[in-house]
Coordinates of C-alpha atoms in Angstrom, one line a residue:
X1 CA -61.8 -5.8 -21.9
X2 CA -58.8 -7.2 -19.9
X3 CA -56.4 -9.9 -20.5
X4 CA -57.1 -11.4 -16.9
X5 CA -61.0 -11.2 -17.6
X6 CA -60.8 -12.7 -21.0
X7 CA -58.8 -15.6 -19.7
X8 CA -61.5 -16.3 -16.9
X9 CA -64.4 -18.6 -17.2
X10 CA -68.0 -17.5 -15.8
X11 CA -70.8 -19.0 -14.9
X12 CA -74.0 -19.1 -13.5
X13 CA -75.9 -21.0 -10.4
X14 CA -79.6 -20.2 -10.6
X15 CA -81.3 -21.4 -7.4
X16 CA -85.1 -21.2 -9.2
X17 CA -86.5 -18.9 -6.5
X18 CA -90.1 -18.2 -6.3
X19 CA -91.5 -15.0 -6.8
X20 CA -94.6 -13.2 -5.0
X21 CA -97.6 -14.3 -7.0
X22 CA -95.8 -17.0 -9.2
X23 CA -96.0 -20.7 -9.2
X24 CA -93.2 -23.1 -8.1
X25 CA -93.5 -24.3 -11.8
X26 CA -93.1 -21.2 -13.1
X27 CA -89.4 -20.8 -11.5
X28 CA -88.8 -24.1 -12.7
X29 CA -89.4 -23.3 -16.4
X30 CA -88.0 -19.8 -16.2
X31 CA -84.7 -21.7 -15.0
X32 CA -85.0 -23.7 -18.2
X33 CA -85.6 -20.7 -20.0
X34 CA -82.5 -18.7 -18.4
X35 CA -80.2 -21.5 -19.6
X36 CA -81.0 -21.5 -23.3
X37 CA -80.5 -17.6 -22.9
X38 CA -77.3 -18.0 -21.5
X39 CA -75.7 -20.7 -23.6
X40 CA -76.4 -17.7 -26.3
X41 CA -74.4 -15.5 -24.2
X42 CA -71.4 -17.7 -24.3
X43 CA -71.4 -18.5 -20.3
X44 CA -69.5 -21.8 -19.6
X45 CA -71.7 -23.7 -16.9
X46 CA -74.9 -23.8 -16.0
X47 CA -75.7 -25.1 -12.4
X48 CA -79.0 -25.4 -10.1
X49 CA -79.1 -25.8 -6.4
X50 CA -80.7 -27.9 -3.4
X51 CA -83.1 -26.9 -0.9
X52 CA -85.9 -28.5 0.7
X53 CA -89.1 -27.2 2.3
X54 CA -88.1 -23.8 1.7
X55 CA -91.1 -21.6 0.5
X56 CA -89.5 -19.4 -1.5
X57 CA -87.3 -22.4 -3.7
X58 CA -88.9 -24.4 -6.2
X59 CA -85.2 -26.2 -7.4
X60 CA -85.4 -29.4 -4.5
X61 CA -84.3 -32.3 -6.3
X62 CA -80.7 -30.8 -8.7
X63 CA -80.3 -33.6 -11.0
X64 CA -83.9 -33.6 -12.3
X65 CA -83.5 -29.9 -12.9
X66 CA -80.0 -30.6 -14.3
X67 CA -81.5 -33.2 -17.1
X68 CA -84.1 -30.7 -18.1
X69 CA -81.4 -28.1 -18.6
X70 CA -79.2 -30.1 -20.4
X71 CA -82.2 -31.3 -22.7
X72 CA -83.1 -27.8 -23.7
X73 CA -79.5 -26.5 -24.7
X74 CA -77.1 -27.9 -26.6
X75 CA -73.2 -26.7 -25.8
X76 CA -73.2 -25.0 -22.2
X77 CA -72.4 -27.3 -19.3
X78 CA -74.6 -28.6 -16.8
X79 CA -74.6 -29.1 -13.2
X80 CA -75.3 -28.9 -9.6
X81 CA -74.4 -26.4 -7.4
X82 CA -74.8 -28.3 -5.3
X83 CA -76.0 -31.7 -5.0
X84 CA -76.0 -32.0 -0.6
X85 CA -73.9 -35.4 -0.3
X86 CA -74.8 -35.7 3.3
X87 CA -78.9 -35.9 2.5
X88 CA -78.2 -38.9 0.4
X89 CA -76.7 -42.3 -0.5
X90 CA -73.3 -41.6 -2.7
X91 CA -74.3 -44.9 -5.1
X92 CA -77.4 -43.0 -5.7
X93 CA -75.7 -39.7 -6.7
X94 CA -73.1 -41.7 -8.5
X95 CA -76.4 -43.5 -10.2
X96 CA -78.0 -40.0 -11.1
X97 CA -74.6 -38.2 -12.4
X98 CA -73.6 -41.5 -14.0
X99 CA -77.1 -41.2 -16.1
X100 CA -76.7 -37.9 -16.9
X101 CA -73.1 -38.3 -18.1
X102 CA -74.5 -41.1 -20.6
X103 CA -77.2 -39.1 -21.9
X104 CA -75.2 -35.8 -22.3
X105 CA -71.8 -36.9 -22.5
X106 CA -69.0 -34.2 -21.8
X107 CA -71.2 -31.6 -20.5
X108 CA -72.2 -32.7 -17.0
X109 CA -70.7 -31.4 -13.3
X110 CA -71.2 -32.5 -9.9
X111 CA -71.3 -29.6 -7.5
X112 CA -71.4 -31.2 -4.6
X113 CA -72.0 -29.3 -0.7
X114 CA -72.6 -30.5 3.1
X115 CA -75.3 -29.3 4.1
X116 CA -78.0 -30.8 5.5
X117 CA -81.7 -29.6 5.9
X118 CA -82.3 -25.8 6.2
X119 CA -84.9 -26.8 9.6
X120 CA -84.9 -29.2 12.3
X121 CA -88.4 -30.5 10.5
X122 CA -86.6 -30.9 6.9
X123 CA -83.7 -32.8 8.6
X124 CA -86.5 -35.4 10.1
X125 CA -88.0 -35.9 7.1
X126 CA -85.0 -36.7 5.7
X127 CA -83.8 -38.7 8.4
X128 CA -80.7 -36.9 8.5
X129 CA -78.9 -34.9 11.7
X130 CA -76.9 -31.6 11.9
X131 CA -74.2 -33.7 12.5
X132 CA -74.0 -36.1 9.2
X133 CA -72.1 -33.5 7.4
X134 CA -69.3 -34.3 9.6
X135 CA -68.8 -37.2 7.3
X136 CA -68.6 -35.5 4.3
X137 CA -65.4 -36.5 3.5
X138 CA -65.8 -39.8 3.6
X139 CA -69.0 -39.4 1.6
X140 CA -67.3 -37.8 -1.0
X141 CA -64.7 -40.6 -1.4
X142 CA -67.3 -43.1 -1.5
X143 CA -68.7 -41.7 -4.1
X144 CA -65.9 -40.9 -6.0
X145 CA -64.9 -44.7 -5.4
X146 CA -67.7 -45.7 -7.5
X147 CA -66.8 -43.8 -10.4
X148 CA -63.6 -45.5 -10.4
X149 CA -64.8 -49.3 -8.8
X150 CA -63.2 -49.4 -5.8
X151 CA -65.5 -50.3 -3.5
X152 CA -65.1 -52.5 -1.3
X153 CA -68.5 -53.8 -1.3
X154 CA -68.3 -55.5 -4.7
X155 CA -71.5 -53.6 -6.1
X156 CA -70.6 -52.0 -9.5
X157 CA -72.5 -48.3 -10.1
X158 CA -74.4 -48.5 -13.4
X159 CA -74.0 -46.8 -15.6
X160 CA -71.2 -44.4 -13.5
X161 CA -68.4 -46.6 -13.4
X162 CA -65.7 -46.0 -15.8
X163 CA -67.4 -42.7 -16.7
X164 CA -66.1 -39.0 -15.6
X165 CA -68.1 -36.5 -14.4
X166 CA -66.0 -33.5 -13.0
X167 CA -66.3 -33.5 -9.4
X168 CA -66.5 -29.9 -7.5
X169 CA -67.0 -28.8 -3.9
X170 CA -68.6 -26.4 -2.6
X171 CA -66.7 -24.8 0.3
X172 CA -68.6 -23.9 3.4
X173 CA -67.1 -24.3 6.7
X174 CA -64.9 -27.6 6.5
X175 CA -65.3 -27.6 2.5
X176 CA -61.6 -25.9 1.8
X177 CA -60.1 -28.4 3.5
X178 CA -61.5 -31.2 2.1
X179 CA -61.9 -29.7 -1.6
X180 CA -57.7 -29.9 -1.1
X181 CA -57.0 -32.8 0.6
X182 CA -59.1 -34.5 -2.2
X183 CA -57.9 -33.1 -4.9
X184 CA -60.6 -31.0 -6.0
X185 CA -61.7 -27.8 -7.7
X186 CA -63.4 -25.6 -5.1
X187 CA -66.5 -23.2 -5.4
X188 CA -65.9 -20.2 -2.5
X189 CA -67.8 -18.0 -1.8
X190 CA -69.1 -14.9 -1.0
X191 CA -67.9 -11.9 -2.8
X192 CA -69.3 -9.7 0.2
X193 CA -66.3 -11.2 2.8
X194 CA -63.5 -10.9 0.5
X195 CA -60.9 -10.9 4.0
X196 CA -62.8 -14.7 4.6
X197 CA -63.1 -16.1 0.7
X198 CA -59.0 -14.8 0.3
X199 CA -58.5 -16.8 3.6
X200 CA -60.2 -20.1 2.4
X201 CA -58.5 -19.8 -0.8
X202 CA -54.8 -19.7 0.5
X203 CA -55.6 -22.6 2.7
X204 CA -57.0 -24.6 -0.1
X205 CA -53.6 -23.8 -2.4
X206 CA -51.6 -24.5 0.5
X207 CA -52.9 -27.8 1.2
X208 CA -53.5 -28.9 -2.2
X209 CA -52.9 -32.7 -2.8
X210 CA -52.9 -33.9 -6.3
X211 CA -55.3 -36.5 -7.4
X212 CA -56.6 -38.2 -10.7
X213 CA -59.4 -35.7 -10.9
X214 CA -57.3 -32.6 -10.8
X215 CA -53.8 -32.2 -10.7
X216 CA -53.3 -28.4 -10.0
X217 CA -55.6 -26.2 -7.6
X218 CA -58.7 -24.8 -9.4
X219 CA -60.7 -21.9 -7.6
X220 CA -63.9 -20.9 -8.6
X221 CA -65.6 -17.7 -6.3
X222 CA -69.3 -17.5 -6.2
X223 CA -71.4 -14.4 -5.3
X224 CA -74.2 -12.0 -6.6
X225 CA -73.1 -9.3 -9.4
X226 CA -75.7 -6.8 -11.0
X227 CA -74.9 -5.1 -13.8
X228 CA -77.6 -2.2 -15.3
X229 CA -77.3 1.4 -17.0
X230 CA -76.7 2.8 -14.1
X231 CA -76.1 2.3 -10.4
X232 CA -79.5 3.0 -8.9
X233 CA -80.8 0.4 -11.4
X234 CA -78.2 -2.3 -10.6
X235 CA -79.0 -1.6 -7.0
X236 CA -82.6 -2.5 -7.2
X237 CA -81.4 -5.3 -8.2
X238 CA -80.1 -6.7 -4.9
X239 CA -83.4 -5.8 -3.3
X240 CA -85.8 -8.1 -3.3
X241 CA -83.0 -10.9 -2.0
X242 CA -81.5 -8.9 -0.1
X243 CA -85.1 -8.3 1.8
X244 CA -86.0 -12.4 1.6
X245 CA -82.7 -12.7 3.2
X246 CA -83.2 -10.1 6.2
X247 CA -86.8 -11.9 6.6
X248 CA -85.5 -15.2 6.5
X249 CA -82.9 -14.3 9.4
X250 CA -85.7 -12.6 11.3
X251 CA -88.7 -15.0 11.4
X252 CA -87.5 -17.9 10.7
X253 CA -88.6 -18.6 6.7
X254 CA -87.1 -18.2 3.6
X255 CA -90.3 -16.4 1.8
X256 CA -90.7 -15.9 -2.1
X257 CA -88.5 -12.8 -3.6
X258 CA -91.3 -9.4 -4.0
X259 CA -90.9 -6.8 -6.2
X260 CA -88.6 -3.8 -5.7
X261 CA -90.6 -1.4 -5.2
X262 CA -93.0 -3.2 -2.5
X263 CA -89.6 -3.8 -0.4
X264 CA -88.9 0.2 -0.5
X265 CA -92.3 0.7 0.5
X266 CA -92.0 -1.4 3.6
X267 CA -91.2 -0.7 7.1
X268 CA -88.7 -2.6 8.9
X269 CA -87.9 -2.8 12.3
X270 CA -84.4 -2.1 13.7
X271 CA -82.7 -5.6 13.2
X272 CA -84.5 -6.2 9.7
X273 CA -83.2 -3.2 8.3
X274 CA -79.5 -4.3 9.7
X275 CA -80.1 -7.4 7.7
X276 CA -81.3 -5.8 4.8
X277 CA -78.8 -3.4 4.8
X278 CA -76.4 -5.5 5.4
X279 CA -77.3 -7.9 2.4
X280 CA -77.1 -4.7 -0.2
X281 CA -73.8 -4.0 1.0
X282 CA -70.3 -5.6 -1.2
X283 CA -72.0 -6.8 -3.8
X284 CA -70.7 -6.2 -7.3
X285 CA -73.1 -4.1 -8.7
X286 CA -73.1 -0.9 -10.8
X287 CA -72.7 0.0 -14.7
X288 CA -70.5 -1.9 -16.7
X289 CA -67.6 -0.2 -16.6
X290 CA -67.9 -0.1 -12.6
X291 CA -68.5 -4.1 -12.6
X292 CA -65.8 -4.9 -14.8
X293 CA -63.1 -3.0 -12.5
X294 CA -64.6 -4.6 -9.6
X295 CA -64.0 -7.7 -11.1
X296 CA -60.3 -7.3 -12.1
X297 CA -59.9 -5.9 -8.4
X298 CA -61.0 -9.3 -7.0
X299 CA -59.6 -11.9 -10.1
X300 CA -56.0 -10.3 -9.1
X301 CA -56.5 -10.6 -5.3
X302 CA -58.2 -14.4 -5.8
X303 CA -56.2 -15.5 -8.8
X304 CA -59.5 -17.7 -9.2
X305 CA -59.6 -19.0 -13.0
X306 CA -63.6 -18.9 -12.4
X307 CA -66.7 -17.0 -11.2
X308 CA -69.9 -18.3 -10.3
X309 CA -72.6 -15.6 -10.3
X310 CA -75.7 -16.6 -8.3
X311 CA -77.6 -13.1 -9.2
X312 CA -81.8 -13.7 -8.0
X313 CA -83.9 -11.0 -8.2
X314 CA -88.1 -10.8 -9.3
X315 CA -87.8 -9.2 -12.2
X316 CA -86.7 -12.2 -14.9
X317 CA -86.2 -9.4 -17.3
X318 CA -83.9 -7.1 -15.7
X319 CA -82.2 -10.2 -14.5
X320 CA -81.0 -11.0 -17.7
X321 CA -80.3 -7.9 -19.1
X322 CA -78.0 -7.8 -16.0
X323 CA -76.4 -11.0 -17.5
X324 CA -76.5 -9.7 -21.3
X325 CA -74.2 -6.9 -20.2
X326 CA -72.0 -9.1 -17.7
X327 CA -71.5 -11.0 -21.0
X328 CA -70.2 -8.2 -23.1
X329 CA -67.7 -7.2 -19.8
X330 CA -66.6 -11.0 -19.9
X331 CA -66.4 -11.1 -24.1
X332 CA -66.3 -7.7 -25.7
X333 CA -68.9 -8.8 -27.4
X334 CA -72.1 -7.0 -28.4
X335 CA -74.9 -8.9 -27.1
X336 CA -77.4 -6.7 -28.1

C-alpha cells in the first residue's frame, strides 16, 4: 500500500436505492446493515443522502436515516451527504443535527447540498422553486449562526447551540465557491470529469477564507469505485446504475436498480445506449491492484485528504465484497 493512500481517509455515501422486486424498507435496513459492515472494515464516515419522490430511492428524510445508523454502530461517523438546505428551515436542520450531536456526541456530520426537488411536482409539494438555491449561502450561514447564537432574531436553537457538528458542502454548481468563501470542507465530485473536479478544486484552494470551522482547505472527491477479482466482474458492477441512470435521462424517472444480467439482455435505443455507455465509462473499477493505482493517479492530481465512494449496484453482496477489498487497498489489511 502507498504512503499517500495510507494517509487518506475514505468513506462511504449510500443513497439506499431500491432494487427491482425489493421494498423501500428493505433498502432502508440494508443501509443500516452496510454501516455496521463497514465500521468493521475501518471506513471513517458513514453518510446517507436526500431525494424526494424518486422511485427508485427509499433514503428521503437523511437525519432519520442518520440516527438509525448511528444507533446500530458504535465508532464510525455519521452523516448526511447531503442534507438539501434550500428544501428546509436552517433552525430545523440546526434542531435535527443539534439532536443527533447530543445523542451521539463526536460522531455526527452535516453534509449539506443545494438542491432542490428532482421534478417540478416534488418542488410544489415542497413549496420550494428552482430558484431558492440561489440563497444557499445565506442559508448556510443562518444555520451556522445558530450553532454559534448569533442570530439576530433572539430565538436560541435547542439543543444545537454551543454544540459542534462538522459542517460540509457539497459542491455542485455554485458549491466551490461558497464551500471557500465560508470556510468549509468541500465534497466534489465526480471521478468520471476529472478535467471539471481538478477545476473546482483549485478554485476552492484559491479562494479559501479561514473560518472557526476550518482553518485550512479540506477536499474530499466523491465518485463510484468497484473493486472485484477481476475486471469483467468489477464492471458488472457499474451496470445496473449505470442503466437507471441512462433511463432516468431518457423518460424522465429515476426507476429501481435491476439486475445485471437483465440490463445486458436489454435493447436500447440509440440515445439510451449513449447514456448507458456513457455512465460505465471513468469509473474506478477493476482488480485491486488496478484500483489502487487509479487511486494514487487521482489522490496526487487532487491532493484531496478524502474520498467519498458512493458505489450502488443490486447485488448487496457483491457490493460489499467490492468494499471488503477497497478496504484492504486503503489498510493492507486482510479483511477476509
Amino acid at each position: 500500500m502507498s504512503s499517500l493512500i495510507a494517509a487518506t481517509r475514505f468513506s462511504v455515501l449510500d443513497r439506499s436505492r431500491t432494487r427491482e422486486g425489493r421494498t423501500d424498507a428493505e433498502a432502508l435496513r440494508d443501509t443500516v446493515r452496510l454501516a455496521r459492515e463497514l465500521e468493521g472494515l475501518g471506513f471513517h464516515r458513514f453518510w446517507v443522502s436526500e431525494h424526494h419522490g424518486v422511485p427508485g430511492v427509499a433514503g428521503s428524510a437523511p437525519t432519520v436515516l442518520a440516527a438509525a445508523v448511528a444507533a446500530a454502530t458504535r465508532t464510525i461517523r455519521v452523516g448526511t451527504g447531503g442534507v438539501m438546505l434550500p428544501n428546509h428551515q436552517p433552525l430545523v436542520v440546526a434542531e435535527q443535527f443539534g439532536v443527533l450531536e447530543s445523542l451521539f456526541p463526536g460522531r455526527i456530520d452535516m453534509g449539506l447540498g443545494r438542491s432542490v426537488g428532482f421534478t417540478d411536482g416534488v418542488r410544489k409539494a415542497l413549496g420550494r422553486d428552482k430558484d431558492v438555491a440561489d440563497d444557499f449561502a445565506a442559508q448556510l450561514a443562518e444555520l451556522l449562526g445558530w450553532f454559534r447564537g448569533t442570530s439576530p432574531t433572539g430565538v436560541h436553537a435547542r439543543p444545537a447551540e454551543g454544540l459542534t457538528v462538522p459542517p460540509f458542502v457539497l459542491a455542485m454548481g455554485e458549491g466551490a465557491t461558497i464551500a471557500a468563501r465560508a470556510g468549509l470542507p468541500m465534497v466534489i465530485g465526480d471521478l468520471r470529469n476529472r478535467d471539471k473536479m481538478q477545476r473546482g478544486i483549485d478554485h476552492y484552494r484559491a479562494h479559501f477564507r479561514p473560518s472557526p470551522w476550518a482553518r485550512e482547505p479540506y477536499v474530499v472527491i466523491s465518485g463510484t469505485i468497484a473493486v472485484a477479482a477481476t475486471p469483467e466482474e468489477a464492471r458488472r458492477l457499474l451496470i445496473p446504475e449505470a442503466w437507471s441512470m441512462a433511463y432516468s435521462r431518457t423518460h424522465g424517472t429515476f426507476p429501481p436498480l435491476p439486475p445485471a444480467d437483465r440490463v445486458e439482455a436489454l435493447t436500447l435505443s440509440g440515445k439510451e445506449r449513449g447514456f448507458y455507455e456513457s455512465g460505465l465509462a471513468g469509473q474506478l473499477a477493476g482488480t485491486e491492484e488496478q484500483v489502487a493505482h487509479e487511486l494514487e493517479t487521482v489522490l496526487k492530481e487532487t491532493g484531496a485528504q478524502e474520498v467519498l465512494v458512493t458505489t450502488s449496484t443490486y447485488d448487496r453482496e457483491a457490493l460489499l465484497d467490492s468494499y471488503r477489498r477497497l478496504a484492504r487497498i486503503t489498510t493492507g489489511a486482510s479483511t477476509a
